[in-house]
Short mmCIF file of C-alpha atoms and ligand atoms in Angstrom, two decimals:
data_model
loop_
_atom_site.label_atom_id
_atom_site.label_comp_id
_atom_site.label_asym_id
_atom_site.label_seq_id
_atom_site.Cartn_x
_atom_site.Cartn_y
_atom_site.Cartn_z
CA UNK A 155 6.82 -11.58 14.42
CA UNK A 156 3.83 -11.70 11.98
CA UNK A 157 0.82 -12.49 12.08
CA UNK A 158 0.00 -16.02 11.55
CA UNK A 159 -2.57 -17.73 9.11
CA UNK A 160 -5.85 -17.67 9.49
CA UNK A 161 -8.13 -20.24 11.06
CA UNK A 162 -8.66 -23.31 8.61
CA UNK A 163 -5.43 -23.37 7.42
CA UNK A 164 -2.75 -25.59 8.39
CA UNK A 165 -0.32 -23.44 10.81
CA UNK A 166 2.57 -23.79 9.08
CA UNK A 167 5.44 -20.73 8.79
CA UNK A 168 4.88 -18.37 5.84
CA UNK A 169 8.60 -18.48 4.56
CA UNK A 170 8.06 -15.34 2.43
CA UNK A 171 7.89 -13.65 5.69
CA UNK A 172 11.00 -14.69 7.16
CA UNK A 173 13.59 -11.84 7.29
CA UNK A 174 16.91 -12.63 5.79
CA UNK A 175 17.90 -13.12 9.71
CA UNK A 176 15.11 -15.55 10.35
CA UNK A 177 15.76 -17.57 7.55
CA UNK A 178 19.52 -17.88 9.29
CA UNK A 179 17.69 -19.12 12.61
CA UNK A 180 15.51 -21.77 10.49
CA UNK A 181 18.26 -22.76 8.71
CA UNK A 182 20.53 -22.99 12.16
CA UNK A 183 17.71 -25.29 13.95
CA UNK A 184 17.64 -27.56 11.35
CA UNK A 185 21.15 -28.01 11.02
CA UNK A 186 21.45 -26.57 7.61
CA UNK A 187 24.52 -24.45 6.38
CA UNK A 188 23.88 -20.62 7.07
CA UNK A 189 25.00 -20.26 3.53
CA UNK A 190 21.17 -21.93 2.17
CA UNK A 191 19.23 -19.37 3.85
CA UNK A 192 20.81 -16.65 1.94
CA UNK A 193 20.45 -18.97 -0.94
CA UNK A 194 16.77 -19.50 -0.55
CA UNK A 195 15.77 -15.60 0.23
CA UNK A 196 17.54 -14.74 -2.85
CA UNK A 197 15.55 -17.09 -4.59
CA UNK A 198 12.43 -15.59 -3.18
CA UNK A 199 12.75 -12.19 -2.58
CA UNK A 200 15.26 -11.34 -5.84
CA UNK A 201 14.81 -13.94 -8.31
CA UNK A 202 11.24 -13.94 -7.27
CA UNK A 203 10.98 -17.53 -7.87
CA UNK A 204 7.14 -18.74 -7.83
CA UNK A 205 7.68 -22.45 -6.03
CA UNK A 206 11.11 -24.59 -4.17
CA UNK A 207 11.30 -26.47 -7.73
CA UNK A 208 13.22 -23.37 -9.06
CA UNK A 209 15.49 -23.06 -6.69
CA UNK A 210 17.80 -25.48 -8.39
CA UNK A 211 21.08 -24.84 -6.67
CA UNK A 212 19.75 -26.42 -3.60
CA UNK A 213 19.82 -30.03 -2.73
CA UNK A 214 16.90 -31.89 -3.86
CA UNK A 215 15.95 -33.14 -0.28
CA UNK A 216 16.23 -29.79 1.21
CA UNK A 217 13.76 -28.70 -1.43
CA UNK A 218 11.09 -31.54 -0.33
CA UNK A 219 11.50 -30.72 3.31
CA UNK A 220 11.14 -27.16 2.51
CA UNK A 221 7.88 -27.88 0.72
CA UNK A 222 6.44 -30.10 3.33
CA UNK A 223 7.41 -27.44 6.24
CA UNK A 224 6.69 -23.84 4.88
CA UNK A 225 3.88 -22.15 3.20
CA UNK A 226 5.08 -20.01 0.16
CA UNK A 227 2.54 -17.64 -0.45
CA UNK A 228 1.35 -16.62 -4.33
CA UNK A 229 -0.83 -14.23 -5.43
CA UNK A 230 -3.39 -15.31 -8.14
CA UNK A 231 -4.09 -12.99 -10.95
CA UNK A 232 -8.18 -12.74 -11.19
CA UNK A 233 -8.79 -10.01 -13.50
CA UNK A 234 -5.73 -7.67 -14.73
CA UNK A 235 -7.49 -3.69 -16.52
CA UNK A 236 -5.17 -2.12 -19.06
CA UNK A 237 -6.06 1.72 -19.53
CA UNK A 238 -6.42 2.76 -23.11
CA UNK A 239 -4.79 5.98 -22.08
CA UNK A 240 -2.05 5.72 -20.04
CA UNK A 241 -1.08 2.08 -19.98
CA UNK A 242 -1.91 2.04 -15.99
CA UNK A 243 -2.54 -1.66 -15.15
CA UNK A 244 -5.30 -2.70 -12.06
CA UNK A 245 -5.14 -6.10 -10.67
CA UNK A 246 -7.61 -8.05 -9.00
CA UNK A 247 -5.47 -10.86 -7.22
CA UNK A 248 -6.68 -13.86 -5.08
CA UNK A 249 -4.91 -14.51 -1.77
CA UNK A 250 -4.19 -17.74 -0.42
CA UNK A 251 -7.32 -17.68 1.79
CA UNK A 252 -9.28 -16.70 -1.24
CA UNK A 253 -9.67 -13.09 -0.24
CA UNK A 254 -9.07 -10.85 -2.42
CA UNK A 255 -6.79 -6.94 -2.90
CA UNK A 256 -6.38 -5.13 -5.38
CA UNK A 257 -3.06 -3.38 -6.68
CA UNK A 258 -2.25 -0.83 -9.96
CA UNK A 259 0.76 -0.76 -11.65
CA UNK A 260 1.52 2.82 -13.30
CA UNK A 261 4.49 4.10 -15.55
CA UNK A 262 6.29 7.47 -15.22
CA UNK A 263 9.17 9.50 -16.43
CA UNK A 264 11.04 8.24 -13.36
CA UNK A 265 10.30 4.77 -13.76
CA UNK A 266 7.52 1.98 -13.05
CA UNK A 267 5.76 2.73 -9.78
CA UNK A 268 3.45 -0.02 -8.10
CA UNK A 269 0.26 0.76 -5.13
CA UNK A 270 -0.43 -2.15 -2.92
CA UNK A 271 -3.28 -3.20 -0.53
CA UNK A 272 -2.23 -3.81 3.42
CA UNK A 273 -5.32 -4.93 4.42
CA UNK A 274 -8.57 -6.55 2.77
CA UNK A 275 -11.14 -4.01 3.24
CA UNK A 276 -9.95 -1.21 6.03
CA UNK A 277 -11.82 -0.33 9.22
CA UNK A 278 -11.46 3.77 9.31
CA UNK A 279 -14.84 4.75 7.80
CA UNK A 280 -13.77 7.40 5.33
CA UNK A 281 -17.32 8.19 3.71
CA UNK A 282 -16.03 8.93 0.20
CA UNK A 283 -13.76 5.83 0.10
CA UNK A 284 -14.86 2.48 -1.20
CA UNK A 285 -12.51 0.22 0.51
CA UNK A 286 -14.22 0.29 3.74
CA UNK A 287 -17.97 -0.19 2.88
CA UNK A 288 -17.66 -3.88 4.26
CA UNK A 289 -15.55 -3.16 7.01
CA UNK A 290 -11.73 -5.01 7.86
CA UNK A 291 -11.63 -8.51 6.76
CA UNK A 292 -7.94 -8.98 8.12
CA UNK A 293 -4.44 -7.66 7.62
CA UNK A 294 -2.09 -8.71 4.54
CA UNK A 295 0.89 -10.60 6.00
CA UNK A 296 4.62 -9.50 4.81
CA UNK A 297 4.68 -12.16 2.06
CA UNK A 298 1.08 -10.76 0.84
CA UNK A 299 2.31 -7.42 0.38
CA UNK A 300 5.23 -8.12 -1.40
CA UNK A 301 3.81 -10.65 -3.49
CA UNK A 302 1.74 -7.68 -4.70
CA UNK A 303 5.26 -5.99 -5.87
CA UNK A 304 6.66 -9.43 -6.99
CA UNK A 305 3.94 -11.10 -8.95
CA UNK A 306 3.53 -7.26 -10.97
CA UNK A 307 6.90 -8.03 -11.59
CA UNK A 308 6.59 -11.52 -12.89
CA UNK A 309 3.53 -10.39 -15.12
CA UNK A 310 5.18 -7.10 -16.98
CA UNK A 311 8.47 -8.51 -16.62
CA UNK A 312 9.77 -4.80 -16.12
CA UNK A 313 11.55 -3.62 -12.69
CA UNK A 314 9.30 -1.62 -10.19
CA UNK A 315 11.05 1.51 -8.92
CA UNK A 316 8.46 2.92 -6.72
CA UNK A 317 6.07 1.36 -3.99
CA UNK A 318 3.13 3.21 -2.68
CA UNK A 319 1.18 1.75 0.41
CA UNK A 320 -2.28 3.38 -0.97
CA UNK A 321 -4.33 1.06 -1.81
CA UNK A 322 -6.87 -0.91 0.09
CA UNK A 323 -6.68 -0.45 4.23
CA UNK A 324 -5.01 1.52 6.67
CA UNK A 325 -1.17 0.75 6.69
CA UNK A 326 -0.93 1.79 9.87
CA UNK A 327 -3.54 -0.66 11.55
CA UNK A 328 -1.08 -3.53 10.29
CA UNK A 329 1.55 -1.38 11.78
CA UNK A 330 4.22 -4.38 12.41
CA UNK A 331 4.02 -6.14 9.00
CA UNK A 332 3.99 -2.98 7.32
CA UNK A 333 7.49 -2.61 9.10
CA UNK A 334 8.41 -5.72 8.03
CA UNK A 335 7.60 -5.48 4.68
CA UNK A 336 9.12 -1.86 3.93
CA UNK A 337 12.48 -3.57 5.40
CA UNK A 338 12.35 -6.71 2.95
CA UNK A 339 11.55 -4.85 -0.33
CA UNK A 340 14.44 -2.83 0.53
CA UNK A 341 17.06 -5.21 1.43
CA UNK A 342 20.04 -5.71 -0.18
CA UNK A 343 19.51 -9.27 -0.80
CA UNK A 344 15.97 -8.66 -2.08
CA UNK A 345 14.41 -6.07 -4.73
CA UNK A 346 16.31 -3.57 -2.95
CA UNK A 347 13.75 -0.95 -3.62
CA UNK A 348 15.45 2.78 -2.38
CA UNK A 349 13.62 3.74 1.11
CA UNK A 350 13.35 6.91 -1.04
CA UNK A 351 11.30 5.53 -3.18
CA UNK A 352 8.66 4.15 -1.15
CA UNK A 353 5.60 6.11 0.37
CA UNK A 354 2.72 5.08 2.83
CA UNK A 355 -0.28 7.05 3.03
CA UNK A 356 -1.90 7.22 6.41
CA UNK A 357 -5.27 8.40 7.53
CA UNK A 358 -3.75 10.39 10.23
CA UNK A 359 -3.30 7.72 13.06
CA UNK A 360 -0.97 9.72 15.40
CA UNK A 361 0.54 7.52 18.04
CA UNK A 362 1.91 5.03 14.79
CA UNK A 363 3.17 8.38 12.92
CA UNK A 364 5.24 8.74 15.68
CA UNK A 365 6.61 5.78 16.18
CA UNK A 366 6.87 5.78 12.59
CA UNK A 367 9.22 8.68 13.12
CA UNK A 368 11.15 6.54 15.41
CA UNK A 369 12.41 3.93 13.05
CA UNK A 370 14.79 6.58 11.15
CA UNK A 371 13.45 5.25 8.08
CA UNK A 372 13.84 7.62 4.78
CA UNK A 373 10.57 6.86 3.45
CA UNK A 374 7.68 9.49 2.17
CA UNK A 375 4.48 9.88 4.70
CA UNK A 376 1.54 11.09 3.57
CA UNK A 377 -1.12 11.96 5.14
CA UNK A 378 -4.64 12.38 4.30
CA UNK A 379 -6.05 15.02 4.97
CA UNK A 380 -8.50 16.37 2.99
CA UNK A 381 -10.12 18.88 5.38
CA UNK A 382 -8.42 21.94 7.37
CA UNK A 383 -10.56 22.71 9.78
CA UNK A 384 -11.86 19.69 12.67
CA UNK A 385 -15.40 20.19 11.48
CA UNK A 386 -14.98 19.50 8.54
CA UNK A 387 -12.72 16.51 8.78
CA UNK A 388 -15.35 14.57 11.13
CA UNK A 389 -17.75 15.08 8.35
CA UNK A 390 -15.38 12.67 6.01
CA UNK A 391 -13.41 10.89 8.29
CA UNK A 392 -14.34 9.32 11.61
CA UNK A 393 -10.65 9.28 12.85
CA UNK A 394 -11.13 12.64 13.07
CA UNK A 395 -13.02 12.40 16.10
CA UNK A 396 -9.92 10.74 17.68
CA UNK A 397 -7.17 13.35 16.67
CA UNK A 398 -7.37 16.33 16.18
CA UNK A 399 -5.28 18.74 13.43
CA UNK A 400 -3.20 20.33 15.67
CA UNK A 401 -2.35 16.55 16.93
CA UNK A 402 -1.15 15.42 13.38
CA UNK A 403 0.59 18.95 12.69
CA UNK A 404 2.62 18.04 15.45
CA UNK A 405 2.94 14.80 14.70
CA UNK A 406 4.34 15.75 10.98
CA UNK A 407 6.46 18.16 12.11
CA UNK A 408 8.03 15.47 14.29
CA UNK A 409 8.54 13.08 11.76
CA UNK A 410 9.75 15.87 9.60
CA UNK A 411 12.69 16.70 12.54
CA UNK A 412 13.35 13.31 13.59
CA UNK A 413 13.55 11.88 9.33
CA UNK A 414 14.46 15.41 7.41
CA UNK A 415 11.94 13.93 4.91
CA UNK A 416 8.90 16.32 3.42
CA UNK A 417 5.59 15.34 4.33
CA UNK A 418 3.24 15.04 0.96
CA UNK A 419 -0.57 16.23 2.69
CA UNK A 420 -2.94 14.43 0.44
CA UNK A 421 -6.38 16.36 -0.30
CA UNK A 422 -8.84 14.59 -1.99
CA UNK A 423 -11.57 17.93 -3.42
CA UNK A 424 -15.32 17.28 -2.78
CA UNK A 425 -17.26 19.74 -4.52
CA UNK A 426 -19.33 21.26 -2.07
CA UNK A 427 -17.79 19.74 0.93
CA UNK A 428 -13.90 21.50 1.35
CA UNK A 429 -13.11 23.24 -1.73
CA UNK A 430 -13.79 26.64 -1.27
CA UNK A 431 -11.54 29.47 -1.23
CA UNK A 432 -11.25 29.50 2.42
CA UNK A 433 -11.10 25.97 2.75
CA UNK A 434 -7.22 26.80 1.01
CA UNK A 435 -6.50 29.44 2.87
CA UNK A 436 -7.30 27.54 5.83
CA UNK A 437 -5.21 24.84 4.48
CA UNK A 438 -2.05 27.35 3.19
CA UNK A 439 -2.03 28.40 7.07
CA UNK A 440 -1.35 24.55 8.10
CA UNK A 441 1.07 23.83 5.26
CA UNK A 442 3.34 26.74 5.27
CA UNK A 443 4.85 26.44 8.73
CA UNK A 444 5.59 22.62 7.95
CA UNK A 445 8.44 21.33 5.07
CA UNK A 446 5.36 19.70 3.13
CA UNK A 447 3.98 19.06 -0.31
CA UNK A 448 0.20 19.31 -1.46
CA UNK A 449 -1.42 16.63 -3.54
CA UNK A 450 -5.09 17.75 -4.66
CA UNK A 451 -6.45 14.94 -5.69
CA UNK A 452 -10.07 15.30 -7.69
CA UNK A 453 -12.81 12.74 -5.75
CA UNK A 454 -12.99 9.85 -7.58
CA UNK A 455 -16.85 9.50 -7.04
CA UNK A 456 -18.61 5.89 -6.13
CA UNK A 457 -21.82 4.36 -6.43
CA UNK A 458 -22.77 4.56 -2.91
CA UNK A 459 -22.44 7.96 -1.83
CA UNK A 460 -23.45 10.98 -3.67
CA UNK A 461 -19.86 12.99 -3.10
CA UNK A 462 -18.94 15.19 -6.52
CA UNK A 463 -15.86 16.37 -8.29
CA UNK A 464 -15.05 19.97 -7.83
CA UNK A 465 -15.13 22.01 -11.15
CA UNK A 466 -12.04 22.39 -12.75
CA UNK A 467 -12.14 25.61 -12.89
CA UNK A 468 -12.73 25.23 -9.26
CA UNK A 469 -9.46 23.10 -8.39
CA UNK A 470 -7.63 25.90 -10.18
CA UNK A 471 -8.54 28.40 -8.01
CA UNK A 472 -8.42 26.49 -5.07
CA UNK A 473 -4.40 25.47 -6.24
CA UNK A 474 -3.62 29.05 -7.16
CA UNK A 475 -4.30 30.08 -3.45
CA UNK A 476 -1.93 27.65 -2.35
CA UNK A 477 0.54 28.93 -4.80
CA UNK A 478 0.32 32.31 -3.69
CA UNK A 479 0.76 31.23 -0.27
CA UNK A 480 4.07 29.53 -1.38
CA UNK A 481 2.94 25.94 -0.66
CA UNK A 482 4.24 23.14 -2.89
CA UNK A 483 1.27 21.89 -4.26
CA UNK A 484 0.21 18.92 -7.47
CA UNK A 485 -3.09 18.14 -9.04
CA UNK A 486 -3.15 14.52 -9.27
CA UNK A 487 -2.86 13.01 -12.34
CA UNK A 488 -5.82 10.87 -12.93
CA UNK A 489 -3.93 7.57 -14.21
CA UNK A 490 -6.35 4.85 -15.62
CA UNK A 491 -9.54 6.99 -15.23
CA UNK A 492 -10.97 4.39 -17.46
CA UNK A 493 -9.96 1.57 -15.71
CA UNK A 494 -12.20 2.00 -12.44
CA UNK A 495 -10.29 4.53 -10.98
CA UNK A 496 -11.55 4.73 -7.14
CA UNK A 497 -9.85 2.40 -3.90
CA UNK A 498 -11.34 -0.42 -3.79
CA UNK A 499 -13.64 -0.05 -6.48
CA UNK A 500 -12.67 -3.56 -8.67
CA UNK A 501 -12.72 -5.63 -5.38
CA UNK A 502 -15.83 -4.40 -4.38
CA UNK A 503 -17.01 -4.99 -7.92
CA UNK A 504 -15.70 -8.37 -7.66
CA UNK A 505 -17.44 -9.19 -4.61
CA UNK A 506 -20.74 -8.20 -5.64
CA UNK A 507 -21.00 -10.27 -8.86
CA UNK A 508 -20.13 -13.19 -6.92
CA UNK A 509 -22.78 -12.88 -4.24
CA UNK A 510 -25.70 -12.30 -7.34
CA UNK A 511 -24.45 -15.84 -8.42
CA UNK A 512 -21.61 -14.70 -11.08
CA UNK A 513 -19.28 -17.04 -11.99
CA UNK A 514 -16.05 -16.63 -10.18
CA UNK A 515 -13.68 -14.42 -13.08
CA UNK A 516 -11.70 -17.16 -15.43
CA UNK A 517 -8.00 -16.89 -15.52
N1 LIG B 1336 -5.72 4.33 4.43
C1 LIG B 1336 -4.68 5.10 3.85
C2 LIG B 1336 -4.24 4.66 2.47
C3 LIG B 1336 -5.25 4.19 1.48
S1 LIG B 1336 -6.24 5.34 0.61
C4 LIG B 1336 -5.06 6.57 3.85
O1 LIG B 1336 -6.13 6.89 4.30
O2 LIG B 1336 -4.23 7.39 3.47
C5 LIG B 1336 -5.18 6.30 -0.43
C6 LIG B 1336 -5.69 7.71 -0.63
O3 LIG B 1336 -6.85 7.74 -1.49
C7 LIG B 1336 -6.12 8.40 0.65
O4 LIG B 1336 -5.71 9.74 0.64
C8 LIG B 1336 -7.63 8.30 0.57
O5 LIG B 1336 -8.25 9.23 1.40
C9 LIG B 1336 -7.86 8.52 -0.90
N2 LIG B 1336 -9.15 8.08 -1.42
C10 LIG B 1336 -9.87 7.01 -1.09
N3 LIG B 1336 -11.01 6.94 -1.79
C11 LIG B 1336 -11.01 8.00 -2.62
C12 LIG B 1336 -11.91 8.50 -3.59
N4 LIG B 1336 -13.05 7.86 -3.86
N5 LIG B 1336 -11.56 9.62 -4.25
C13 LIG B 1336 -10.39 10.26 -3.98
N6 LIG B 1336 -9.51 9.85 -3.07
C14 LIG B 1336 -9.81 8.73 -2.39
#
């Protein structure tokens, strides 16, 4: 089961994270028809219907009792960024609680592609990443994560095809309503987003990758990586300190055998830090044995550390060493650079004009 609310609020069941199956049980104890539950999670999880009122094919009382029993979670549009350039689209929404995540909203070739937030703020340290200055706050809830994907749909009224998990926190740290989640957005009865089509980016938490594995699921995995030696991956990322490489190459190569699905290795280049020449080579040697994909991502750079881009120049060579080692390997395209690019950047933004005294951001 999830999570429940948080203190303050009134415990009552977040009905945007009832399973289809749930909703059956609910509907079953109450001494509804099993028909309504179907009913009511195609109201919320297809027609993506913002209260009960427009869920006119059920009876009107049913619709008050619903009301007065469940929560239905909504996410709040703050602040929405268009980029000039590419159209990319950051939102700043407010949570029930009055936390607040962030999610963007990109276009491509292959269709509209959304990143969501599974935590507020993240616990894993990463020193170049702004999401986890202020430490974990708590974890999104099922409803909170798809309300990213739903209310992105309500707002540019155009159908999301892809769902990355890459925004702010560690998916796997909210392990069980990430599950949840990944099985509602692709339900039949819901959005019915293609497994295929959905990624979750990982900082390299080993035990969860493998019982990722487990669940047969035909989503992408990515991991971060961003250094190929141990050294040099303590340096950026404390979790380093708890696995090792050779851990997670096992680990990838297990969810590789047990899923038949590539692994994408995300590498974020700091200049300076693990973009030299053998800093690839070292990192061709780990690829090539696994079925895996390279994404070299330039560091987006933040206030509060001093971390640089590589040179481009730089980035080429270091891709052209992968190439000749035959690795699969991207350069990240840099969507809405002028929109704030870096994880976590607009909350954190956010959250520092309202402590100097800023007015909280007009709808
Ligand atoms: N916690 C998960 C997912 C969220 S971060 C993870 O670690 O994978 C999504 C990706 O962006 C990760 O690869 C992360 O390391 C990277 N990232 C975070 N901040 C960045 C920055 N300032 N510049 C470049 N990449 C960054």
């Amino acid at each position: 089961m999830s999570e429940v609310r948080t203190e303050g609020q009134v415990n009552r069941t977040d009905i945007k994270s009832l399973t289809l199956q749930e909703l059956v049980g609910e509907m079953d104890r109450r001494g509804e028809k099993s028909f309504r539950a179907k009913q009511i999670y195609q109201w919320i999880h297809a027609k993506l219907a913002e209260d009960f009122d427009e869920m006119t094919n059920l009876p009107r009382e049913l619709r008050e009792r619903l009301k007065e029993e469940y929560d239905y979670t909504v996410l709040r549009p703050l602040r929405v960024q268009e980029s000039k350039l590419d159209g990319t689209k950051k939102f700043l929404f407010a949570l029930p609680d009055q936390n607040v995540v962030e999610s963007v909203w990109m276009r491509y070739k292959h269709g509209n592609s959304v990143c969501i937030s599974s935590q507020v703020g993240c616990r894993m340290g990463c020193r170049f990443c702004a999401s986890t200055l202020d430490g974990l706050e708590r974890n999104l809830l099922p409803s909170e994560m798809l309300e990213q994907v739903y209310a992105i749909t309500r707002l540019t009224k155009e159908r999301v095809s892809n769902v990355v998990v890459m925004g702010i926190g560690e998916p796997m740290d909210n392990y069980d309503n990430l599950l949840k989640f990944i099985r509602m957005l692709t339900d039949g009865n819901g959005l019915n987003i293609s497994q295929r089509n959905i990624t979750v980016s990982t900082c390299g938490i080993v035990p969860c990758m493998r019982r990722l594995a487990g669940e047969k699921l035909q989503i992408t995995l990515a991991l971060s990586l961003h250094a190929a030696t141990d050294e040099k991956r303590k340096k950026l990322m404390p979790i380093a300190r708890r696995y090792s490489i050779g851990e997670l190459m096992e680990a990838c190569r297990y969810y590789f055998d047990s899923t038949g699905r590539r692994i994408t290795f995300e590498y974020s280049l700091v200049g300076g830090e693990n973009d030299t020449d053998e800093d690839a080579a070292k990192l061709a040697a780990l690829a090539a044995p696994l079925c895996c994909h390279v994404n070299l991502i330039p560091v987006n750079p933040i206030k509060e550390r001093d971390y640089v881009q590589s040179e481009g120049a730089r980035i080429r060579a270091f891709k052209n060493i992968l190439e000749k080692n035959k690795i699969n390997v991207t350069i990240r395209r840099e969507m809405g650079r002028d929109i704030d690019g870096a994880c976590g950047q607009l909350r954190r933004r956010e959250l520092e004009a309202v402590a100097a005294g800023a007015p909280v951001w007009e709808e």
